[in-house]
XYZ file of C-alpha atoms in Angstrom:
584
model
C 96.950 136.533 78.625
C 98.459 133.103 79.134
C 97.544 130.410 76.645
C 98.500 127.616 79.051
C 96.118 124.700 79.606
C 96.108 124.268 83.378
C 95.707 121.073 85.376
C 93.101 121.533 88.112
C 92.777 120.682 91.787
C 90.806 117.547 92.529
C 90.040 115.268 95.467
C 87.595 112.507 96.313
C 85.378 114.930 98.239
C 85.403 117.872 95.828
C 81.826 118.506 94.717
C 82.493 121.769 92.885
C 82.021 122.112 89.132
C 84.599 124.020 87.103
C 83.212 126.609 84.695
C 83.329 125.754 81.011
C 85.673 128.626 80.205
C 88.281 127.574 82.825
C 89.985 129.651 84.029
C 87.459 132.452 84.062
C 88.425 135.927 82.864
C 89.320 137.600 86.176
C 91.442 134.687 87.396
C 93.063 134.346 83.992
C 94.167 137.952 84.326
C 95.837 137.120 87.658
C 97.479 134.042 86.195
C 99.017 136.092 83.415
C 101.582 137.113 86.014
C 101.285 134.477 88.700
C 101.417 131.199 86.806
C 105.158 131.628 86.222
C 105.135 131.488 82.422
C 105.177 135.107 81.269
C 105.693 137.336 84.326
C 108.799 139.531 84.185
C 109.625 139.736 87.860
C 108.460 140.322 91.423
C 106.656 143.507 92.282
C 107.610 145.644 95.262
C 105.252 148.230 96.620
C 105.815 151.455 94.740
C 108.127 150.146 92.033
C 108.818 147.307 89.620
C 111.991 145.243 89.634
C 112.355 144.123 86.037
C 115.989 143.129 85.681
C 118.660 141.190 87.581
C 118.313 139.220 90.759
C 117.482 135.599 91.498
C 113.780 136.000 90.809
C 114.304 136.212 87.055
C 114.899 133.273 84.754
C 116.890 133.828 81.534
C 113.648 134.014 79.577
C 112.333 136.625 82.052
C 109.721 134.246 83.507
C 108.997 134.011 87.209
C 111.237 131.403 88.833
C 109.543 128.144 89.873
C 110.736 128.684 93.441
C 109.364 132.205 93.732
C 106.529 132.693 96.223
C 104.404 134.441 93.615
C 104.555 131.507 91.203
C 101.590 129.214 91.814
C 101.922 127.305 88.546
C 104.897 125.176 89.547
C 107.931 124.473 87.397
C 105.837 124.213 84.232
C 103.566 127.114 85.107
C 100.549 124.918 84.370
C 100.041 123.003 87.616
C 97.142 124.210 89.736
C 96.522 120.803 91.354
C 98.132 121.984 94.606
C 96.244 125.291 94.741
C 92.793 126.214 95.976
C 90.351 125.653 93.108
C 89.257 128.712 91.151
C 86.587 129.257 88.536
C 84.273 126.831 90.248
C 80.645 127.476 89.523
C 77.542 128.303 91.471
C 76.579 124.691 92.309
C 79.545 124.690 94.643
C 77.821 127.203 96.868
C 74.501 125.402 97.066
C 75.936 122.888 99.543
C 75.070 123.293 103.205
C 78.794 122.992 103.967
C 79.465 126.422 102.537
C 78.462 129.918 103.565
C 78.244 132.218 100.558
C 78.357 135.515 102.392
C 81.265 137.600 101.134
C 82.589 135.040 98.628
C 83.403 137.632 95.959
C 84.766 141.139 96.009
C 83.046 142.984 94.514
C 80.130 140.548 94.480
C 77.261 141.249 92.090
C 75.351 138.237 93.453
C 75.724 135.113 95.543
C 75.928 132.820 92.545
C 79.128 133.987 90.877
C 82.011 131.518 90.526
C 84.802 131.564 93.055
C 87.821 133.322 91.571
C 91.168 134.679 92.762
C 89.444 137.917 93.808
C 87.177 135.969 96.152
C 90.139 135.865 98.539
C 92.441 138.605 97.232
C 91.956 142.357 96.796
C 94.509 143.329 94.157
C 94.332 147.010 95.174
C 95.230 146.670 98.869
C 98.060 144.505 100.179
C 97.608 145.022 103.896
C 93.999 144.366 104.848
C 95.627 141.438 106.645
C 98.533 143.306 108.199
C 100.245 140.094 109.349
C 100.052 137.988 106.212
C 99.672 140.781 103.622
C 99.460 138.993 100.245
C 96.578 141.221 99.161
C 93.993 139.299 101.169
C 90.549 140.871 101.045
C 90.254 140.778 104.853
C 92.184 139.684 107.922
C 92.617 135.944 108.044
C 93.439 135.808 111.750
C 91.947 132.553 113.093
C 91.002 131.791 109.474
C 88.257 134.413 109.320
C 88.628 134.583 105.545
C 88.565 130.790 105.108
C 85.470 130.513 107.289
C 83.614 132.946 105.029
C 83.034 129.961 102.742
C 84.071 126.884 104.696
C 81.590 126.157 107.442
C 83.405 123.110 108.798
C 81.363 120.816 111.015
C 82.522 120.971 114.665
C 85.243 123.604 114.080
C 83.499 126.503 115.762
C 80.654 124.769 117.567
C 82.699 122.109 119.348
C 85.175 123.937 119.424
C 88.237 121.955 118.433
C 91.406 122.346 120.471
C 93.084 123.372 117.210
C 90.579 126.191 116.875
C 91.252 127.582 120.343
C 94.825 126.611 121.247
C 97.168 129.434 122.219
C 100.226 127.223 121.792
C 102.934 128.673 119.596
C 103.393 127.254 116.124
C 106.703 125.370 115.910
C 109.506 127.281 114.203
C 109.193 127.294 110.437
C 105.644 125.916 110.312
C 103.725 129.184 110.051
C 103.725 130.272 106.411
C 101.441 133.256 107.000
C 103.160 135.011 109.908
C 100.670 134.145 112.643
C 102.253 132.903 115.858
C 99.762 130.525 117.491
C 97.763 127.478 116.486
C 94.503 129.402 116.989
C 95.508 132.422 114.904
C 96.884 130.170 112.155
C 93.588 128.305 112.244
C 93.082 126.236 109.100
C 96.561 127.143 107.934
C 98.151 125.272 110.823
C 97.617 122.223 108.598
C 96.518 123.573 105.213
C 98.170 125.804 102.646
C 95.972 127.329 99.931
C 98.777 127.612 97.369
C 101.596 125.197 96.477
C 100.602 122.723 99.181
C 103.004 119.827 99.702
C 100.084 117.381 99.621
C 97.776 118.440 96.816
C 94.664 116.584 97.961
C 92.908 118.900 100.431
C 95.873 121.280 100.298
C 97.623 119.973 103.398
C 101.216 120.708 104.354
C 101.980 116.984 104.426
C 100.133 113.709 104.051
C 98.663 111.452 106.719
C 100.747 111.397 109.947
C 103.115 113.994 108.480
C 100.508 116.675 109.193
C 100.329 115.811 112.899
C 103.952 114.980 113.700
C 105.448 118.511 113.561
C 103.282 119.681 116.479
C 103.107 116.386 118.403
C 106.735 115.309 118.708
C 107.677 116.355 122.226
C 109.057 119.772 121.327
C 109.445 122.513 123.914
C 106.725 125.056 123.245
C 106.557 128.192 125.353
C 108.541 126.470 128.088
C 106.214 123.442 128.043
C 107.183 120.111 126.467
C 104.327 118.932 124.285
C 103.253 115.307 124.372
C 105.286 113.209 121.976
C 102.905 111.227 119.753
C 105.433 110.481 117.035
C 108.056 108.005 115.905
C 110.803 110.257 117.235
C 112.969 109.182 120.155
C 110.720 108.488 123.130
C 107.518 108.686 121.095
C 105.087 105.751 121.176
C 105.455 105.031 117.465
C 109.167 104.427 118.026
C 108.312 101.500 120.305
C 108.252 97.782 119.546
C 104.503 97.271 119.116
C 102.509 99.939 117.285
C 99.638 100.575 114.974
C 101.086 100.825 111.424
C 100.739 104.607 111.269
C 104.314 105.258 110.193
C 104.786 102.087 108.155
C 101.852 102.364 105.742
C 101.469 105.321 103.417
C 99.050 106.454 100.767
C 96.189 104.238 101.949
C 94.041 106.820 103.718
C 92.150 109.801 102.440
C 91.653 112.576 105.013
C 88.123 113.229 106.296
C 87.425 109.519 105.766
C 86.749 109.752 102.059
C 86.854 106.678 99.859
C 89.694 106.518 97.331
C 88.233 103.317 95.888
C 84.792 104.744 95.090
C 85.592 108.481 95.000
C 82.828 109.105 97.511
C 82.671 111.076 100.788
C 82.718 107.964 102.994
C 85.334 105.258 103.436
C 84.016 101.743 102.979
C 85.167 98.240 103.794
C 87.434 98.019 100.743
C 89.301 101.126 101.905
C 90.341 99.603 105.246
C 90.842 95.934 104.383
C 93.273 93.772 102.456
C 96.042 95.732 100.782
C 94.411 98.976 101.944
C 94.557 98.097 105.645
C 95.978 101.088 107.512
C 95.781 103.095 110.717
C 96.495 106.788 110.288
C 96.034 109.506 112.895
C 92.875 110.649 111.102
C 91.313 107.171 111.373
C 90.818 107.811 115.093
C 91.093 111.588 115.457
C 89.202 114.332 113.643
C 91.451 117.422 113.818
C 88.448 119.706 113.282
C 86.676 118.310 116.354
C 89.235 116.773 118.718
C 89.572 118.347 122.137
C 91.955 117.684 124.992
C 90.876 115.264 127.697
C 90.882 111.503 128.193
C 88.099 109.076 128.930
C 86.250 108.346 132.146
C 86.625 105.064 134.027
C 83.552 102.784 133.910
C 82.369 104.310 130.629
C 82.748 103.590 126.919
C 81.602 106.980 125.568
C 83.893 108.519 122.955
C 86.380 110.722 124.779
C 87.263 114.290 123.852
C 90.280 113.322 121.732
C 88.039 111.059 119.598
C 85.207 113.511 118.970
C 83.898 113.965 115.443
C 85.185 110.730 113.908
C 82.979 108.062 112.407
C 82.651 104.496 113.593
C 80.818 101.212 113.079
C 78.137 99.736 115.306
C 78.007 95.975 114.617
C 74.653 94.264 114.353
C 75.022 91.310 116.734
C 73.825 87.928 115.403
C 71.295 86.241 117.648
C 73.452 83.111 117.645
C 76.393 83.167 120.039
C 79.930 83.170 118.686
C 78.887 84.164 115.175
C 80.566 86.816 113.053
C 78.711 90.127 112.690
C 78.732 91.124 109.034
C 76.440 94.143 108.991
C 77.199 97.514 110.521
C 75.533 100.846 111.083
C 77.754 103.794 110.291
C 77.764 106.091 113.328
C 78.932 109.580 112.409
C 80.133 110.855 114.727
C 80.947 107.804 116.808
C 79.459 107.918 120.274
C 81.453 104.980 121.704
C 85.175 104.316 121.519
C 84.736 100.704 120.368
C 82.832 101.904 117.281
C 86.033 103.510 116.029
C 88.014 100.320 116.687
C 85.404 98.262 114.817
C 86.298 99.939 111.538
C 89.344 97.661 111.384
C 88.959 95.004 114.094
C 85.865 93.357 112.629
C 84.693 91.794 109.379
C 84.530 95.356 108.010
C 88.335 95.415 107.978
C 89.155 91.689 108.226
C 86.639 90.097 105.878
C 84.600 86.946 106.390
C 86.253 84.524 108.833
C 85.615 80.882 109.614
C 86.264 80.936 113.369
C 86.877 84.529 114.398
C 90.591 84.432 113.532
C 92.041 86.300 110.545
C 95.221 85.649 108.584
C 96.450 89.153 109.470
C 99.423 88.937 111.820
C 99.468 91.760 114.351
C 102.628 93.503 115.563
C 102.772 91.142 118.565
C 103.052 88.120 116.283
C 99.555 86.697 116.776
C 96.702 86.432 114.315
C 94.287 89.329 114.751
C 90.820 88.255 115.854
C 87.405 89.692 115.066
C 86.510 91.763 118.113
C 82.965 92.445 116.932
C 82.570 88.662 117.027
C 84.050 88.484 120.546
C 81.924 91.298 121.991
C 78.625 90.005 120.613
C 76.102 90.571 123.432
C 74.719 87.085 122.779
C 77.991 85.369 123.678
C 78.093 83.575 127.010
C 80.799 85.918 128.294
C 82.639 89.077 127.278
C 84.369 91.992 128.898
C 81.889 94.901 129.163
C 83.168 96.912 126.194
C 79.780 97.163 124.467
C 77.353 96.761 127.359
C 77.443 96.271 131.100
C 77.561 92.616 132.138
C 73.982 92.676 133.411
C 72.985 93.476 129.805
C 75.088 90.680 128.268
C 72.074 88.892 126.789
C 73.727 85.525 126.213
C 75.268 85.278 129.651
C 73.859 82.868 132.227
C 73.150 84.122 135.741
C 74.985 85.206 137.753
C 76.242 87.559 135.047
C 78.626 90.015 136.743
C 81.217 89.188 139.357
C 80.775 90.447 142.914
C 82.024 93.970 143.565
C 84.460 92.537 146.122
C 86.136 90.629 143.286
C 87.156 93.865 141.550
C 89.591 96.646 142.353
C 88.062 99.808 143.819
C 87.849 101.722 140.526
C 85.974 98.850 138.845
C 83.426 97.819 141.445
C 80.252 99.128 139.745
C 79.680 95.572 138.572
C 76.864 94.856 136.164
C 76.387 98.387 134.891
C 79.909 99.661 134.212
C 81.405 99.556 130.743
C 84.990 99.994 129.635
C 87.190 101.163 126.774
C 89.426 99.106 124.532
C 92.086 101.592 125.630
C 91.568 100.697 129.306
C 93.689 97.657 128.468
C 95.619 98.723 125.377
C 97.865 101.777 125.285
C 101.207 103.237 126.234
C 103.296 101.149 128.631
C 104.481 104.375 130.277
C 102.556 106.207 132.955
C 100.541 108.996 131.343
C 101.751 112.503 132.181
C 101.882 116.031 130.800
C 104.494 114.844 128.299
C 103.603 111.124 127.900
C 100.484 110.401 125.777
C 97.855 107.767 126.442
C 96.134 105.681 123.807
C 97.024 102.640 121.687
C 99.653 104.368 119.567
C 102.571 102.187 120.620
C 104.100 100.264 123.491
C 107.070 98.127 124.453
C 104.674 95.478 125.777
C 103.034 92.821 123.641
C 99.448 93.589 122.661
C 100.120 97.149 123.885
C 99.038 96.161 127.397
C 99.075 99.022 129.892
C 98.730 99.666 133.605
C 100.734 98.701 136.668
C 100.904 95.087 135.437
C 101.629 94.589 131.736
C 102.228 90.904 130.950
C 99.842 88.241 129.632
C 99.649 85.280 129.113
C 103.337 84.907 129.977
C 105.626 86.638 132.401
C 108.169 89.233 131.325
C 110.472 86.484 130.039
C 107.941 85.821 127.281
C 107.950 82.076 127.989
C 106.729 81.238 131.497
C 102.946 81.145 131.738
C 101.233 82.840 134.667
C 99.896 80.274 137.133
C 98.094 80.181 140.457
C 101.421 79.193 142.016
C 102.682 82.699 141.241
C 100.310 84.272 143.747
C 101.759 85.272 147.068
C 100.250 84.573 150.456
C 98.705 88.039 150.373
C 97.784 88.683 146.787
C 98.531 88.542 143.065
C 102.069 88.706 141.680
C 103.446 91.947 140.268
C 103.222 91.919 136.487
C 100.106 89.781 135.962
C 97.989 91.943 133.675
C 94.613 90.674 134.884
C 95.467 91.785 138.425
C 95.027 95.432 137.356
C 91.283 94.874 137.806
C 90.975 91.382 139.324
C 92.899 91.008 142.618
C 91.580 87.412 143.033
C 92.561 87.428 146.694
C 91.462 89.601 149.591
C 94.400 89.507 151.908
C 95.097 85.802 152.329
C 91.591 84.716 151.266
C 90.886 83.504 147.743
C 87.699 85.006 146.295
C 86.958 81.985 144.112
C 87.020 78.470 145.516
C 88.223 77.049 142.176
C 91.343 79.191 142.376
C 91.828 78.255 146.004
C 91.512 74.528 145.358
C 93.993 74.592 142.483
C 96.620 76.624 144.335
C 99.308 75.105 146.535
C 98.503 74.577 150.194
C 101.266 77.015 151.115
C 99.202 79.738 149.417
C 96.129 78.973 151.474
C 94.763 76.708 148.777
C 93.447 73.189 148.711
C 96.376 71.882 146.713
C 94.218 69.487 144.682
C 97.079 68.906 142.245
C 99.834 68.872 144.828
C 102.850 70.777 143.529
C 101.639 70.862 139.892
C 101.468 74.358 138.387
C 98.069 75.278 137.020
C 98.474 78.104 134.470
C 95.640 80.559 133.951
C 95.343 79.418 130.318
C 94.541 75.867 131.462
C 90.965 77.073 131.902
C 90.716 80.605 130.435
C 91.085 81.778 126.830
C 94.265 83.640 125.935
C 92.324 86.376 124.124
C 90.047 87.578 126.937
C 87.663 89.762 124.906
C 84.883 87.180 124.860
C 84.203 83.453 124.832
C 81.727 80.748 123.843
C 81.495 79.847 127.525
C 80.865 81.793 130.695
C 83.668 83.450 132.698
C 85.931 83.477 129.606
C 86.409 79.711 129.924
C 87.947 77.915 126.936
C 87.695 74.313 125.771
C 90.381 72.031 124.384
C 88.524 72.181 121.059
C 89.213 75.929 120.717
C 91.854 77.129 118.268
C 94.817 79.490 118.523
C 95.196 82.248 119.507
C 92.333 81.608 121.979
C 94.131 78.391 122.924
C 97.755 78.497 124.055
C 99.808 76.189 121.793
C 101.191 74.013 124.593
C 100.777 70.566 126.055
C 99.383 69.148 129.287
C 98.155 71.894 131.599
C 99.871 74.572 129.504
C 96.914 74.587 127.151
C 93.112 74.422 127.444
C 91.969 71.094 128.881
C 88.261 71.481 129.684
C 85.514 69.805 127.671
C 82.604 71.097 129.733
C 81.851 74.014 132.067
C 78.805 75.417 133.812
C 78.431 78.320 136.192
C 77.809 77.821 139.866
C 75.373 79.995 141.777
C 78.288 81.922 143.258
C 82.057 82.067 142.975
C 82.526 80.152 146.220
C 80.462 77.015 145.622
C 81.910 75.413 142.487
C 82.017 71.626 142.631
C 83.708 68.857 140.662
C 80.622 68.377 138.510
C 80.784 71.946 137.187
C 83.805 71.066 135.037
C 84.550 68.153 132.737
C 87.987 67.135 131.475
C 89.791 63.994 130.357
C 93.227 65.493 131.021
C 95.151 63.057 133.274
C 95.632 65.659 136.011
C 91.928 66.524 135.939
C 90.291 63.149 135.305
C 88.250 63.463 138.493
C 86.113 65.981 136.565
C 83.820 63.465 134.890
C 80.872 64.152 132.613
C 77.907 65.248 134.717
C 76.096 66.996 131.850
C 74.476 70.425 131.620
C 77.579 72.170 130.311
C 78.306 74.992 127.846
C 77.238 77.778 130.157
């Protein structure tokens, strides 16, 4: 018997208790050959090979690189192997199914040992993998004897049912498809590259090998990687490939060694965005979201999120959250990082964190507070925006056809943010990466400037028949019906040649003269901003290139705004004097 003192597997979600006499007798017998310290060679069915060959070290120990050596170079490392000699309390959890955990099994309360998975007297009960498994492990039947993973079978996950071929070199057990590999598509019970949770790699490294645009069975898989053409190879991305070692799979907390991530795990120096922050590989299914909804789509199933508790006072930072597990809305997943939970306490909704587009990241839970005077309908439909003054929604005629369920429709963060390419069988959707600032998507992808990155969009850019190509807002807001402006304010501030009133003659009136640059939500109705607002809500310009209003109030309809509904001391707008009743 080996006298080695072994290091043991551990992780932040391991609840098992190792037996006092670790390793226990039966497993210690196995380790006498398979830890790599005293074995004299590899066995071949029917005979022993005891001399010569690359498997033998000079001291006749099993080579560190040999498949049968699970102890590593020192023979004492079991940190990257499935735990053994773990006691009965392990099996009292509702996450585990004790049936068949031991062979032979005198009772359901014996510790888990090597023989729980291996039958040393029969190599081929699993004819594909062999390795003396006690039963076939096709589709992880053996793993599922103990591991009753939430969602895996009941959802079922696309990884549980996919008939796609495993990429070359990624199947260590001989099974050909993702479904038949099952758990072992991502996990390896012995000598795993990433010891914690026995995964074949860490973080995005687990997902990349199967999601990199490879040709699989004649079909090119979607490329969700940092390889050529993948979204993470683009200019503006979430930091999935640039931050490492900050995330524990299954959302466990490395800071508190508890099953749930907390604010400290996603903020400050620990701020990160790994694949598993948005996707649960045990639950995710294929299929994207539905227009006019905010329900978590199939690819986001089974992940946790945060539901902010909205302060009753408008434009106030939410600081308390309800953990929603699993998340039912897409925005709840985003709020793990884009809120005080991941940004900390802020003075005016703007953090010191600089996003990939070069702007300070803002608190979106703050911006989507239902008690704000205006917000895009990410949390609730506009008719349910409590703080908004009537009329709350726009008219249906002011929206494009797919967004005309005004008042009741909701939307996703990813309706605006995602891949700049058109989604296809090989091009993924979602806010992984883009070549457009702020990861803006759709037919029109530029805001608040044109494609040159300098020229601000203005009413002068509209044509006689409609909005200019490229203006991001025009994806949903056409603003003109043929040659007719749908808002008299826009008409009166456009040049006469565009069918407008030309109130300012030939002066360009940029959109950000009146509207906030960050259009998630505002202190005023209709996403109006004041000159007192700060960047990035306010464009850092001068004259009409920045916010100029001091007061605003809604009119009864979009076609009967008057001079008294706005107040400004800007020289071009000094006719808008103080009539009172503002901040609506």
